[in-house]
Coordinates of C-alpha atoms and ligand atoms in Angstrom, one line a residue:
M12 CA 47.7 20.7 72.8
G13 CA 50.0 17.7 72.9
V14 CA 48.6 14.5 71.5
G15 CA 51.7 12.3 71.6
A16 CA 51.1 8.7 72.6
G17 CA 51.1 8.3 76.3
V18 CA 51.9 11.9 77.0
A19 CA 49.6 13.8 79.3
S20 CA 49.4 17.4 78.2
D21 CA 48.3 20.4 80.1
C22 CA 46.8 23.4 78.4
C23 CA 45.1 26.4 80.0
G24 CA 44.8 24.5 83.3
V25 CA 43.0 21.5 81.6
V26 CA 44.7 18.2 82.0
T27 CA 43.9 16.1 78.9
F28 CA 44.0 12.3 78.7
P29 CA 47.1 10.8 77.2
T30 CA 46.3 9.1 74.0
I31 CA 47.1 5.5 72.9
A32 CA 47.4 4.1 69.5
Y33 CA 44.1 2.5 68.2
T34 CA 45.4 -0.8 66.8
R35 CA 42.3 -2.8 66.0
E36 CA 42.9 -4.4 62.6
R37 CA 40.7 -3.5 59.6
L38 CA 38.6 -6.4 58.4
S39 CA 38.3 -7.1 54.7
P40 CA 34.8 -6.3 53.3
E41 CA 34.1 -10.1 53.1
K42 CA 35.1 -10.7 56.7
S43 CA 33.2 -7.6 57.8
I44 CA 30.0 -8.7 56.1
A45 CA 30.4 -12.2 57.5
A46 CA 30.8 -10.8 61.0
A47 CA 27.8 -8.5 60.6
R48 CA 25.7 -11.4 59.2
E49 CA 26.7 -13.6 62.2
F50 CA 25.8 -10.9 64.7
L51 CA 22.4 -10.5 63.0
R52 CA 21.8 -14.2 63.1
T53 CA 22.6 -14.3 66.8
I54 CA 20.7 -11.2 67.9
R55 CA 17.6 -12.2 65.9
Q56 CA 17.4 -15.2 68.3
R57 CA 16.8 -12.8 71.2
R58 CA 13.2 -12.8 72.4
T59 CA 11.7 -11.1 75.4
V60 CA 10.8 -14.1 77.6
R61 CA 8.3 -14.0 80.5
S62 CA 8.5 -17.6 81.7
F63 CA 11.7 -18.7 83.2
S64 CA 13.2 -21.9 84.4
P65 CA 14.4 -21.7 88.0
D66 CA 17.8 -23.3 86.9
P67 CA 20.7 -21.2 88.1
V68 CA 22.9 -19.4 85.6
P69 CA 26.7 -19.3 85.8
D70 CA 27.8 -16.2 87.8
E71 CA 30.7 -15.7 85.4
V72 CA 28.3 -15.2 82.5
L73 CA 26.5 -12.4 84.5
I74 CA 29.8 -10.8 85.4
L75 CA 31.2 -10.9 81.9
A76 CA 28.0 -9.5 80.5
I77 CA 28.1 -6.7 83.0
Q78 CA 31.7 -6.0 82.0
A79 CA 30.5 -5.8 78.4
A80 CA 27.7 -3.4 79.4
A81 CA 30.2 -1.3 81.4
S82 CA 32.3 -0.9 78.3
A83 CA 29.6 1.2 76.6
P84 CA 30.2 4.7 75.5
S85 CA 28.8 7.4 77.7
G86 CA 28.5 11.2 77.8
A87 CA 31.9 12.6 78.7
N88 CA 32.9 9.0 79.7
M89 CA 31.1 9.5 83.0
Q90 CA 29.8 5.9 83.0
P91 CA 26.7 6.9 84.9
W92 CA 25.5 3.4 85.7
K93 CA 25.5 0.7 88.4
F94 CA 24.4 -2.9 88.0
V95 CA 23.0 -4.9 90.9
I96 CA 22.7 -8.7 90.6
V97 CA 19.9 -10.1 92.8
K98 CA 20.0 -13.8 93.4
D99 CA 18.8 -13.9 97.0
P100 CA 15.2 -15.4 97.0
E101 CA 14.1 -13.2 99.9
L102 CA 15.1 -10.0 98.0
K103 CA 13.6 -11.3 94.7
R104 CA 10.4 -11.9 96.7
R105 CA 10.3 -8.4 98.1
I106 CA 10.9 -7.0 94.6
R107 CA 8.1 -9.1 93.2
V108 CA 5.7 -8.0 96.0
A109 CA 6.6 -4.3 95.5
A110 CA 6.4 -4.5 91.7
E111 CA 3.1 -6.3 91.7
K112 CA 1.6 -3.6 94.1
E113 CA 2.5 -0.9 91.6
E114 CA 1.5 -2.9 88.5
K115 CA -1.9 -3.8 90.0
A116 CA -2.5 -0.1 90.5
N117 CA -1.4 0.5 86.9
Y118 CA -3.5 -2.2 85.3
E119 CA -6.5 -1.5 87.5
G120 CA -6.7 2.3 87.0
R121 CA -3.5 4.2 86.3
M122 CA -3.0 3.1 82.7
P123 CA -5.2 4.8 80.1
E124 CA -7.5 2.6 78.0
A125 CA -5.4 3.1 74.9
W126 CA -2.3 1.8 76.7
L127 CA -4.2 -1.3 77.9
R128 CA -5.4 -1.9 74.4
A129 CA -1.9 -1.7 73.0
L130 CA -0.7 -4.2 75.6
A131 CA -3.7 -6.6 75.3
P132 CA -2.1 -8.7 72.4
L133 CA 0.9 -9.4 74.7
Q134 CA -1.4 -10.7 77.4
T135 CA 0.6 -9.1 80.2
D136 CA -1.1 -8.4 83.6
W137 CA 0.0 -7.3 87.0
H138 CA 1.2 -10.8 88.1
K139 CA 5.0 -10.8 87.9
E140 CA 5.9 -14.4 88.7
F141 CA 9.1 -14.1 86.8
L142 CA 10.6 -11.8 89.5
D143 CA 10.6 -14.8 91.8
M144 CA 11.2 -17.5 89.2
A145 CA 14.2 -16.2 87.3
P146 CA 17.4 -17.2 88.9
A147 CA 18.9 -13.7 88.7
L148 CA 17.6 -10.2 88.3
I149 CA 20.0 -7.5 87.1
V150 CA 18.8 -4.1 88.2
V151 CA 20.4 -1.3 86.2
F152 CA 20.5 2.1 88.0
K153 CA 21.3 5.4 86.3
E154 CA 23.3 8.0 88.2
D155 CA 21.7 11.4 87.4
Y156 CA 24.8 12.9 89.0
G157 CA 27.9 11.4 90.5
A158 CA 29.2 11.7 94.0
G159 CA 32.9 12.4 94.4
P160 CA 34.9 10.9 97.2
D161 CA 34.4 14.1 99.2
G162 CA 30.6 14.1 98.5
R163 CA 31.2 16.6 95.7
H164 CA 28.4 16.7 93.1
I165 CA 29.7 15.5 89.6
T166 CA 27.5 16.5 86.6
H167 CA 26.6 13.6 84.3
Y168 CA 25.6 14.1 80.6
Y169 CA 23.3 12.2 78.3
V170 CA 22.4 9.9 81.2
N171 CA 19.4 8.2 79.6
E172 CA 21.2 7.7 76.3
S173 CA 24.3 6.3 78.0
V174 CA 22.5 3.9 80.2
G175 CA 20.2 2.9 77.4
I176 CA 23.2 2.0 75.3
A177 CA 24.8 0.1 78.2
C178 CA 21.6 -1.9 78.6
G179 CA 21.7 -2.7 74.9
F180 CA 25.2 -4.1 75.3
L181 CA 24.1 -6.1 78.3
L182 CA 21.1 -7.7 76.4
C183 CA 23.4 -8.5 73.5
A184 CA 26.0 -10.1 75.8
L185 CA 23.5 -12.2 77.7
N186 CA 21.9 -13.3 74.5
A187 CA 25.3 -14.2 73.0
A188 CA 25.8 -16.4 76.1
G189 CA 22.6 -18.3 75.4
L190 CA 20.5 -16.7 78.2
V191 CA 17.1 -15.1 77.9
T192 CA 16.1 -11.8 79.3
L193 CA 13.0 -9.6 80.0
T194 CA 13.2 -5.8 79.8
H195 CA 10.9 -5.1 82.7
T196 CA 9.9 -1.6 83.8
P197 CA 7.5 -1.7 86.7
S198 CA 6.3 1.9 87.2
P199 CA 7.2 3.7 89.3
M200 CA 10.2 1.7 90.4
N201 CA 11.6 3.8 93.2
F202 CA 11.1 0.8 95.5
L203 CA 14.2 -0.7 94.0
R204 CA 16.5 1.9 95.5
D205 CA 15.1 1.2 98.9
I206 CA 15.0 -2.6 98.7
L207 CA 18.5 -2.7 97.2
D208 CA 19.9 0.0 99.5
R209 CA 21.3 2.3 96.8
P210 CA 22.2 6.0 97.4
K211 CA 19.9 8.8 96.4
N212 CA 21.9 9.8 93.2
E213 CA 20.9 6.4 91.7
K214 CA 17.5 5.8 90.0
A215 CA 16.3 2.4 88.8
F216 CA 16.4 2.4 85.0
L217 CA 15.6 -1.1 84.0
L218 CA 14.9 -4.4 85.8
I219 CA 16.2 -7.4 83.8
P220 CA 15.2 -11.0 84.8
V221 CA 17.8 -13.3 83.4
G222 CA 17.9 -17.1 83.0
Y223 CA 16.8 -19.9 80.8
P224 CA 13.4 -20.3 79.3
A225 CA 10.9 -22.5 81.2
K226 CA 10.1 -25.8 79.6
R227 CA 7.3 -25.3 77.1
C228 CA 8.1 -21.5 77.1
R229 CA 6.0 -19.7 74.5
V230 CA 6.5 -16.2 73.1
P231 CA 4.1 -14.0 71.1
D232 CA 4.3 -14.5 67.4
I233 CA 5.2 -10.9 66.6
R234 CA 7.0 -9.6 63.6
K235 CA 9.6 -6.9 63.4
K236 CA 9.2 -4.1 60.9
T237 CA 10.8 -4.8 57.5
L238 CA 14.0 -3.0 56.4
D239 CA 11.8 -1.0 54.0
E240 CA 9.8 0.2 56.9
V241 CA 12.7 1.4 59.0
L242 CA 15.6 2.3 56.6
I243 CA 15.9 5.5 54.7
V244 CA 19.1 6.0 52.6
R245 CA 19.9 9.4 51.2
Ligands
IYR479 N1 5.2 -2.4 82.9 C1 4.0 -3.1 82.7 C2 3.3 -2.8 81.5 C3 4.0 -3.0 80.2 C4 4.2 -1.8 79.4 C5 4.8 -2.0 78.2 I1 5.1 -0.3 77.1 C6 5.2 -3.3 77.7 O1 5.8 -3.4 76.5 C7 4.9 -4.4 78.5 C8 4.3 -4.2 79.7 C9 4.3 -4.6 82.8 O2 5.4 -5.1 82.9 O3 3.3 -5.4 82.8

């Protein structure tokens, strides 16, 4: 198999990608540590926020953050994701109404007692005002399979892992830009495909209200596990 830079090679009927030189410069240990420390400082400022200011956010930030998300690694580079930005108040309203209908059924019967007890400290309930209030919702869809131009079925691999990683990139990018997010998963969320008019190979994966925190926004005083609790070195 030829691996020369920029040379597509063909072996046994398989066309491989040409390769390009990977040229990112190596950081010194000091610079590397400083960069990791700065990233940690920034990401530790991220909090899941449930009360949003209605102030608009720059479209360009949303677009750049989605470009960051879409640069994520994915199984066989299939990039099995779509991102829908919803700013239209009428669409946000329809999403809120549909989400609250499902969440009311969840909180008032479908969720087992143990789940309700686990959520009680967070004081969540079926009211989802943030779906109207946040200036933008980003709905991330996963593609369980792709559709070729001729309607051909394209198999996707590690879809949940790939889209989960892309969502992580998206949250980091929005946080770096000073915006707050909520990782919301109304369940079930099939209604999003209908309301947003998406094809049947797409399934809603995560609904992310994005914006600025409301004035006097409060968040639960939770703690993250310590390094000792999460790190094993062998
Ligand atoms: N999706 C519901 C319930 C919920 C579930 C979990 I797990 C949370 O961490 C938070 C909420 C809701 O949005 O209220």
